[in-house]
Coordinates of N, CA and C in Angstrom, one line a residue:
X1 N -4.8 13.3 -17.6 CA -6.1 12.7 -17.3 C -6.6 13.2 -16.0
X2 N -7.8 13.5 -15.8 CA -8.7 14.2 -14.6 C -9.9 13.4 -13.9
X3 N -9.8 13.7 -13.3 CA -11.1 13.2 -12.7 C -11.9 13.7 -11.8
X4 N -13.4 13.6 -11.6 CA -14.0 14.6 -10.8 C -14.4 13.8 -9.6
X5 N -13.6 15.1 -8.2 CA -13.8 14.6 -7.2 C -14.8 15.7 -6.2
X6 N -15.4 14.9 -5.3 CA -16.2 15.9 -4.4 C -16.0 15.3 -2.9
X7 N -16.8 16.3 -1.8 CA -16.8 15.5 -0.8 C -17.2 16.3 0.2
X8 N -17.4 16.1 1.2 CA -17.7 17.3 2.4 C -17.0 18.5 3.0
X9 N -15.3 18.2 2.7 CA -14.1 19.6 3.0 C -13.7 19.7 1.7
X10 N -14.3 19.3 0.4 CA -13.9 19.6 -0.9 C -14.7 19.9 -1.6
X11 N -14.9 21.1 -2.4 CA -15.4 22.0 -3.7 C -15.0 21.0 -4.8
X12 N -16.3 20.4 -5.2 CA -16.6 19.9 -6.3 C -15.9 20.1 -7.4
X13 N -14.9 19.6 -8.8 CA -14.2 20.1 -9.3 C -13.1 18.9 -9.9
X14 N -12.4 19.1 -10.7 CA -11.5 18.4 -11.4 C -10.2 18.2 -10.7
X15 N -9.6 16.7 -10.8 CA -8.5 16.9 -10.4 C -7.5 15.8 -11.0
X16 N -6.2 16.2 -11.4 CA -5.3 15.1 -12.4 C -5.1 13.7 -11.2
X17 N -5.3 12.5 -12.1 CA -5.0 11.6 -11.0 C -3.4 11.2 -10.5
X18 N -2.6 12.4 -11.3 CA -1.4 12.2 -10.2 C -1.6 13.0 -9.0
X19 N -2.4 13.5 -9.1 CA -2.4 14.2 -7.4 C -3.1 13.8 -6.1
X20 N -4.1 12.3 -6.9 CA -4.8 11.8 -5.6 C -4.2 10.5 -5.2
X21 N -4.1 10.1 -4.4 CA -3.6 9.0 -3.7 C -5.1 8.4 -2.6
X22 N -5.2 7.0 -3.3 CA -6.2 6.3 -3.0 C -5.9 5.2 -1.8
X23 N -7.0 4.9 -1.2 CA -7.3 4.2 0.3 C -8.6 3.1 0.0
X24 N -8.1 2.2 0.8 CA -9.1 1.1 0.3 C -10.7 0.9 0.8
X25 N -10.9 2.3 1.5 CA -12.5 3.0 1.7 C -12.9 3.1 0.6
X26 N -14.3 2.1 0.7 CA -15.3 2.7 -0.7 C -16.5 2.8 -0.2
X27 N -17.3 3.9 -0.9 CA -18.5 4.2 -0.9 C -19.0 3.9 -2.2
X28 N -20.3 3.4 -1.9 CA -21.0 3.1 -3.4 C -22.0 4.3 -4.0
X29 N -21.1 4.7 -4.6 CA -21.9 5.8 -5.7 C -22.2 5.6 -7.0
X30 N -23.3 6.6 -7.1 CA -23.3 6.6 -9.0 C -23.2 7.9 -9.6
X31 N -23.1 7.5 -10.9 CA -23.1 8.5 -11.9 C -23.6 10.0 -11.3
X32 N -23.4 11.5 -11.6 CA -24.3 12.0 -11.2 C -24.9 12.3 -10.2
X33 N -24.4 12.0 -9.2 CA -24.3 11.9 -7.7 C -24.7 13.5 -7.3
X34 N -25.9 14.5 -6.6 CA -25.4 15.7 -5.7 C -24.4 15.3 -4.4
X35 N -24.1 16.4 -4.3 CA -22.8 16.8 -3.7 C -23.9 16.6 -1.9
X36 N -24.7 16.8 -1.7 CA -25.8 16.3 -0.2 C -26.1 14.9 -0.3
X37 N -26.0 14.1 -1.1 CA -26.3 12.6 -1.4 C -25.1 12.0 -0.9
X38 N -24.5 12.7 -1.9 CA -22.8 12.0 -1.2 C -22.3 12.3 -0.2
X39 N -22.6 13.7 0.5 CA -21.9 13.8 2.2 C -23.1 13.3 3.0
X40 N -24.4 12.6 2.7 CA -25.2 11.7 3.2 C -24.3 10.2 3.0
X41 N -24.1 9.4 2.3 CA -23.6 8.2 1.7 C -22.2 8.4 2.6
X42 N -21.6 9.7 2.3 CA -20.0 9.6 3.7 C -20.2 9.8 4.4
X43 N -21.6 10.3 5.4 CA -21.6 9.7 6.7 C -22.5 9.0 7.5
X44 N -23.0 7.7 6.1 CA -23.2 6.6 6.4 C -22.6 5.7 6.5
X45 N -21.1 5.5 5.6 CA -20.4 4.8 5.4 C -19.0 4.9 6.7
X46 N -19.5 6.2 7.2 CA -18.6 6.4 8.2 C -16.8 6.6 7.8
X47 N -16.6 7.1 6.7 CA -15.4 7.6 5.8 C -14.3 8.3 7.0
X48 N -14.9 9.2 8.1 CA -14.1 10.0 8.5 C -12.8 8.9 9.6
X49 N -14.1 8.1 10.2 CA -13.7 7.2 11.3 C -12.9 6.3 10.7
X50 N -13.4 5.4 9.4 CA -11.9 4.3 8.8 C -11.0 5.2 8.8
X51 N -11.0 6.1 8.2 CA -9.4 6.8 7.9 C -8.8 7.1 9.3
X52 N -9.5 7.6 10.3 CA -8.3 7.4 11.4 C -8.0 6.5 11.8
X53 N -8.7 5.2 11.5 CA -8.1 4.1 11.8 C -7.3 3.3 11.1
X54 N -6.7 4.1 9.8 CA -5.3 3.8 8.9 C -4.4 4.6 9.6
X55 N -2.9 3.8 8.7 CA -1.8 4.2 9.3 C -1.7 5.8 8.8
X56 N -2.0 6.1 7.8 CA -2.1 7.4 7.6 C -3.1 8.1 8.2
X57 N -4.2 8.3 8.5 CA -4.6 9.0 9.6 C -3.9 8.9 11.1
X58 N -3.4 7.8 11.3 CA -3.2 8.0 12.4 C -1.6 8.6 12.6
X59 N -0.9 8.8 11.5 CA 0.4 10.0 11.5 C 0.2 11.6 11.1
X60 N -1.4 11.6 10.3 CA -1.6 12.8 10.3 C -1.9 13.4 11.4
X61 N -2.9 12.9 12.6 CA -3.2 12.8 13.5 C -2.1 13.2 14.7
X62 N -0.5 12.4 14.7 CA 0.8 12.4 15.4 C 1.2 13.9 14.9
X63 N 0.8 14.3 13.6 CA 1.8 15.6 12.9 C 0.3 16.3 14.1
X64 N -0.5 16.3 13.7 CA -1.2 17.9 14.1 C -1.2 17.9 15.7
X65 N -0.8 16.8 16.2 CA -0.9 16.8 18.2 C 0.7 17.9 18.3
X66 N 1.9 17.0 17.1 CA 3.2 17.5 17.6 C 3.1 19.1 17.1
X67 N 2.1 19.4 16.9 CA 2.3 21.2 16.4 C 1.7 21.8 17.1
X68 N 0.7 20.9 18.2 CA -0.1 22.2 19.1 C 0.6 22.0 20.3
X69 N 1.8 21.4 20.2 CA 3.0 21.1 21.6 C 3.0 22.4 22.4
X70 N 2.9 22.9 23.7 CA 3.8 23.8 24.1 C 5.0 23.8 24.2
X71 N 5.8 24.7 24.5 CA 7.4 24.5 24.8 C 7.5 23.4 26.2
X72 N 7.2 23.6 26.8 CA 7.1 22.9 28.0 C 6.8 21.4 27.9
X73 N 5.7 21.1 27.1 CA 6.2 19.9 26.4 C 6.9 19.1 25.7
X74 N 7.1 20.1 25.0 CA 8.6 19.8 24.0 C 9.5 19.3 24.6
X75 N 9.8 20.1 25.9 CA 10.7 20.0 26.7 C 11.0 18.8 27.6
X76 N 9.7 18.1 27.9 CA 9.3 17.1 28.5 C 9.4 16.1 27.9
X77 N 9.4 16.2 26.0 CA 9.5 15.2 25.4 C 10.8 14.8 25.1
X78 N 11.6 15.7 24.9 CA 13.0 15.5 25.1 C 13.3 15.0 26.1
X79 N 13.2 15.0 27.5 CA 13.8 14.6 28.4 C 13.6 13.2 28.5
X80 N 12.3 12.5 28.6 CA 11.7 11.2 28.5 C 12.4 10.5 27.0
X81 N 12.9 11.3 25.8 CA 14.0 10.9 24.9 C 14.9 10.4 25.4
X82 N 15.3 11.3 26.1 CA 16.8 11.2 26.5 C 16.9 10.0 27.6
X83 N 15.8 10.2 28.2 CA 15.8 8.9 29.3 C 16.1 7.4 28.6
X84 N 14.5 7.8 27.4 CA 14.5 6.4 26.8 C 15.8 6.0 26.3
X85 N 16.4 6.7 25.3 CA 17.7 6.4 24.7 C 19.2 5.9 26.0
X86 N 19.1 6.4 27.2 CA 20.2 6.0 28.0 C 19.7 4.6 28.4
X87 N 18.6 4.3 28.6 CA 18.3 3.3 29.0 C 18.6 2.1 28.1
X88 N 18.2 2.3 26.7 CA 18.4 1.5 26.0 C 19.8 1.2 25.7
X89 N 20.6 2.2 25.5 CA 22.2 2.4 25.4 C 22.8 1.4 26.6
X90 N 21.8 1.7 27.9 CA 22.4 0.7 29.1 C 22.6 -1.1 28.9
X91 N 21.1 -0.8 28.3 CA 20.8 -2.5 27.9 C 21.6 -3.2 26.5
X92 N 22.0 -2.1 25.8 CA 22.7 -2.6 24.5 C 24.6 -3.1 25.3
X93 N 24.9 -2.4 26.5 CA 25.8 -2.4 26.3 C 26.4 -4.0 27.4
X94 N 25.1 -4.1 28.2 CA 24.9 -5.3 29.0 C 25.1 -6.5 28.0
X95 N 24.2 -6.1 27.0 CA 23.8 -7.6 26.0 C 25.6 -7.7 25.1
X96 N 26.1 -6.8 24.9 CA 27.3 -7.0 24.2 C 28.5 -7.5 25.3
X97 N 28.3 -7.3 26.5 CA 29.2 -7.5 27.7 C 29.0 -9.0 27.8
X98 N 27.4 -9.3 27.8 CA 27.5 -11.0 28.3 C 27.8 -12.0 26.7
X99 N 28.3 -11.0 25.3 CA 28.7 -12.0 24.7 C 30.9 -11.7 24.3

């Protein structure tokens, strides 16, 4: 089973509905719709901005920050790891001491 999808970073076209995964953004369309009507209608409805404010935009968002990392940050994020984790290791080992 197919279904036709369109949208403003998508070429109008067929697609099986095991390959879309849906979000509880709706825009009210009809039948018949051009493809300028509807990227009018998504950004009236403001489509781009809900989605970053789901939990899935906002990990797609985590994936594309952690790939424009320099090394030097990477590096920095490890270290502030490592901090975090000793610290907590300190406090795990307090809480098991006072029982």
């Amino acid at each position: 089973m197919t279904c036709l999808v369109d949208g403003p970073k998508l070429k109008r076209g067929l697609v099986n509905f095991r390959r879309l995964a849906f979000t509880d953004i709706v825009i009210p369309v009809k039948r018949s719709m051009k493809t300028s009507t509807l990227n009018k209608a998504w950004e009236a409805a403001d489509v781009d901005a809900q989605f970053k404010k789901t939990t899935w935009g906002q990990k797609l968002a985590q994936k594309e920050k952690r790939a424009n990392l320099t090394d030097f940050d990477r590096f920095v994020v490890k270290t502030l790891k490592s901090k975090k984790n000793k610290l907590i290791a300190k406090k795990v080992k307090e809480l098991k001491s006072k029982n």
